[in-house]
């Protein structure tokens, strides 16, 4: 039964009678890939679709269905203190207990380069100390892996073009990211030098964590036309807010009319 969920009787958490089952969408050619709960809502993931099920009453009620929001593996889904987050080729998704939204649709013009149906699947984790989501759409070799950080409080994200946020080698092999009993974010990995041993890495939030030593693009916004692309505009000021523990070296640049050539802002204007 690739479409069936079994539920335990009340206060019998290790008992699953065959008659206590939940069928949501049967015979749709898809299969259940992950399950997560938040509050009185159960999220059933399939490869192509996410179903939101209300389990607060005597019987389960299907509340919503989100096509193109599914995942291939459980490693693509994580529970945070504010809701459930997951990543697929359409971007980073979030369920806050009431609705599902895509957090990156307005800032990512192209689909994430996820490698579905392979071992290099997307990974996602949650750091409770900073309330941040750390994820990658695709594991690559060496330093090619592109990692993202999304801050749930600031509702902002940044990306790294070098894959040194986690231990890396010639060929990178990671387990799914978990949180231990103390809430620390842990990932297992295989070192290229000793590929027969499984190592474990605990995420750290020190100032140098994942910081490449070369200038890279942390964030690039979409083209802003102020809802009137055919009208010329004059932009006099741009306000940007961010938080760091010291001098970050962040430099703002801009481009106009869809150009790929970026210029520095004038500090005197």
XYZ file of C-alpha atoms in Angstrom:
269
model
C 0.000 0.000 0.000
C 2.200 2.917 -1.184
C -0.676 5.345 -0.498
C -1.769 4.142 2.951
C -0.950 5.467 6.441
C -1.467 3.412 9.615
C -2.381 5.085 12.909
C -2.076 3.755 16.429
C -4.942 3.612 18.953
C -5.057 6.299 21.639
C -2.082 5.989 24.051
C -0.794 2.852 22.259
C 2.024 4.396 20.282
C 3.704 1.140 19.244
C 0.562 -0.646 18.057
C -0.675 -0.348 14.463
C -3.773 -2.472 13.712
C -4.329 -3.115 10.017
C -7.848 -1.713 10.336
C -6.612 1.679 11.612
C -5.562 3.208 8.311
C -5.882 6.548 6.518
C -6.243 6.703 2.741
C -5.993 10.175 1.219
C -5.310 9.855 -2.506
C -5.323 6.254 -3.695
C -4.250 4.996 -7.095
C -2.788 8.300 -8.277
C 0.427 6.688 -9.532
C 2.436 8.312 -6.732
C 3.715 7.089 -3.365
C 4.199 8.515 0.127
C 7.780 9.769 0.589
C 7.631 11.594 3.949
C 5.332 12.429 6.868
C 5.524 15.426 9.207
C 3.149 16.890 11.796
C 2.718 20.412 13.149
C 0.023 21.164 15.700
C -3.094 19.237 14.696
C -2.092 19.046 11.036
C -0.447 16.092 9.324
C 1.536 16.685 6.152
C 1.665 13.755 3.774
C 4.323 14.128 1.092
C 4.392 12.368 -2.232
C 6.852 12.910 -5.064
C 4.631 15.484 -6.743
C 2.035 16.586 -4.188
C 1.641 17.587 -0.528
C -1.604 16.880 1.345
C -2.613 18.773 4.512
C -4.736 16.605 6.801
C -6.585 17.881 9.883
C -6.383 15.246 12.632
C -7.948 17.268 15.468
C -11.348 15.542 15.361
C -12.662 12.017 15.602
C -11.931 11.486 11.916
C -9.261 12.839 9.603
C -10.183 15.596 7.143
C -8.249 16.485 3.996
C -7.951 20.285 4.103
C -5.719 21.143 1.159
C -3.713 19.681 -1.710
C -0.605 21.323 -3.213
C 0.557 19.962 -6.591
C 4.222 20.389 -7.590
C 5.198 20.795 -3.930
C 6.199 17.181 -3.215
C 9.578 15.684 -2.322
C 11.538 12.629 -3.401
C 13.189 11.814 -0.049
C 12.585 12.488 3.679
C 15.932 14.352 3.779
C 14.209 17.221 1.955
C 11.839 17.978 4.873
C 12.562 19.450 8.326
C 10.477 20.562 11.293
C 11.189 23.996 12.796
C 9.761 25.773 15.821
C 7.494 27.818 13.517
C 6.379 25.144 11.076
C 7.525 22.619 8.482
C 10.057 23.496 5.762
C 11.037 21.524 2.689
C 12.960 22.000 -0.556
C 12.255 20.724 -4.068
C 13.000 21.967 -7.629
C 10.403 24.746 -7.183
C 12.245 26.263 -4.227
C 11.979 26.424 -0.436
C 8.484 25.757 0.938
C 7.041 26.447 4.394
C 3.887 25.456 6.284
C 3.133 27.654 9.325
C 0.167 25.676 10.624
C -2.337 27.525 8.443
C -1.043 27.740 4.877
C 1.721 26.609 2.539
C 3.885 29.182 0.802
C 6.961 29.166 -1.405
C 9.565 31.381 0.288
C 11.862 31.741 -2.703
C 9.536 31.973 -5.698
C 9.943 35.764 -6.009
C 13.741 35.719 -5.802
C 14.656 32.612 -7.771
C 13.820 32.956 -11.464
C 15.013 29.453 -12.355
C 14.170 26.080 -10.751
C 16.641 24.688 -8.269
C 19.057 22.237 -9.953
C 17.959 19.294 -7.825
C 18.982 15.802 -8.885
C 15.841 13.852 -8.185
C 15.938 10.035 -8.294
C 19.707 9.970 -7.511
C 21.908 9.676 -4.440
C 22.817 13.378 -4.667
C 19.459 14.425 -3.295
C 18.653 17.753 -1.631
C 19.332 18.177 2.115
C 17.727 20.497 4.654
C 18.292 21.154 8.362
C 17.181 23.546 11.116
C 19.335 25.409 13.655
C 17.209 26.232 16.695
C 19.742 28.655 18.184
C 19.515 31.129 15.294
C 16.102 30.064 13.957
C 17.627 29.445 10.552
C 17.090 26.838 7.841
C 20.227 25.508 6.133
C 19.742 23.602 2.898
C 21.131 22.650 -0.484
C 19.161 21.649 -3.591
C 21.936 19.323 -4.755
C 25.075 17.690 -3.359
C 28.039 18.121 -5.701
C 31.694 17.106 -5.648
C 34.408 19.179 -3.995
C 33.389 22.762 -3.276
C 30.703 22.975 -5.949
C 27.771 22.335 -3.592
C 25.673 25.486 -3.219
C 24.332 25.941 0.315
C 21.586 28.349 1.338
C 20.645 29.881 4.696
C 17.105 31.166 5.297
C 16.449 33.237 8.441
C 12.875 32.669 9.643
C 12.850 35.814 11.778
C 14.256 38.148 9.132
C 12.473 36.306 6.300
C 15.626 36.643 4.234
C 18.144 34.263 2.748
C 21.660 34.125 1.394
C 23.645 31.637 -0.651
C 27.249 30.509 -0.856
C 28.964 29.617 -4.099
C 31.520 27.463 -2.291
C 30.529 24.304 -0.474
C 32.640 24.682 2.666
C 29.762 25.117 5.122
C 30.081 21.400 5.900
C 33.035 18.969 5.706
C 33.829 18.264 2.073
C 36.099 16.165 -0.088
C 36.549 14.976 -3.635
C 33.239 13.129 -3.521
C 30.722 14.322 -0.949
C 28.398 11.796 0.688
C 26.102 12.996 3.478
C 23.349 11.460 5.551
C 20.129 13.341 6.169
C 20.501 16.237 8.637
C 19.021 15.632 12.103
C 18.709 17.391 15.467
C 20.017 15.488 18.492
C 18.386 15.372 21.949
C 19.805 18.832 22.730
C 18.627 20.328 19.460
C 22.090 20.480 17.847
C 22.125 20.071 14.084
C 24.079 16.930 13.127
C 25.012 15.432 9.768
C 26.907 12.253 8.965
C 29.488 12.252 6.173
C 32.125 10.070 4.572
C 35.629 11.525 4.305
C 37.401 10.985 0.978
C 40.563 9.789 2.764
C 38.731 7.146 4.839
C 35.714 6.252 2.762
C 34.890 3.190 4.877
C 34.170 5.244 8.014
C 31.121 7.329 8.865
C 31.918 10.627 10.593
C 29.571 13.059 12.316
C 29.665 16.838 12.185
C 27.869 19.233 14.553
C 26.875 22.568 13.073
C 28.492 25.598 14.716
C 27.427 29.242 14.586
C 30.839 30.800 15.152
C 31.713 33.833 13.048
C 33.802 31.866 10.550
C 31.351 29.045 9.943
C 30.995 28.451 6.240
C 32.696 31.694 5.281
C 34.624 31.383 2.008
C 37.801 33.439 1.683
C 36.925 34.969 -1.701
C 34.362 37.583 -2.733
C 31.085 35.939 -3.698
C 27.500 36.952 -4.386
C 25.487 36.388 -1.204
C 22.145 37.444 -2.656
C 20.859 38.677 -5.992
C 17.370 40.126 -6.281
C 14.992 39.876 -9.196
C 14.367 42.743 -11.626
C 12.202 45.391 -9.925
C 9.913 47.305 -12.301
C 7.482 48.737 -9.690
C 4.606 47.111 -11.596
C 5.191 49.417 -14.598
C 7.980 48.005 -16.786
C 7.333 50.442 -19.672
C 7.740 53.591 -17.525
C 11.149 55.105 -16.708
C 11.812 55.557 -12.983
C 14.233 57.527 -10.846
C 15.440 55.671 -7.733
C 16.896 58.040 -5.146
C 17.482 55.759 -2.158
C 17.689 52.037 -1.404
C 17.442 50.774 2.178
C 18.889 47.383 3.131
C 18.759 45.874 6.631
C 20.926 42.979 7.780
C 22.469 41.695 10.997
C 25.957 40.361 11.739
C 28.394 40.064 14.649
C 30.947 42.519 13.253
C 32.102 44.133 10.037
C 30.714 41.824 7.377
C 32.347 43.328 4.306
C 28.995 43.272 2.501
C 29.017 45.528 -0.565
C 25.865 46.639 -2.354
C 25.868 46.829 -6.155
C 23.131 47.407 -8.740
C 22.327 46.859 -12.396
C 19.676 48.487 -14.597
C 17.493 47.467 -17.529
C 18.215 43.764 -17.107
C 21.956 44.276 -17.541
C 24.468 41.810 -16.126
C 26.952 44.632 -15.490
C 26.809 45.775 -11.845
C 27.873 49.159 -10.442
C 28.690 50.427 -6.961
C 26.252 52.680 -5.128
C 27.464 56.226 -4.551
C 27.824 56.978 -0.825
C 27.361 60.715 -1.449
C 24.041 60.458 -3.251
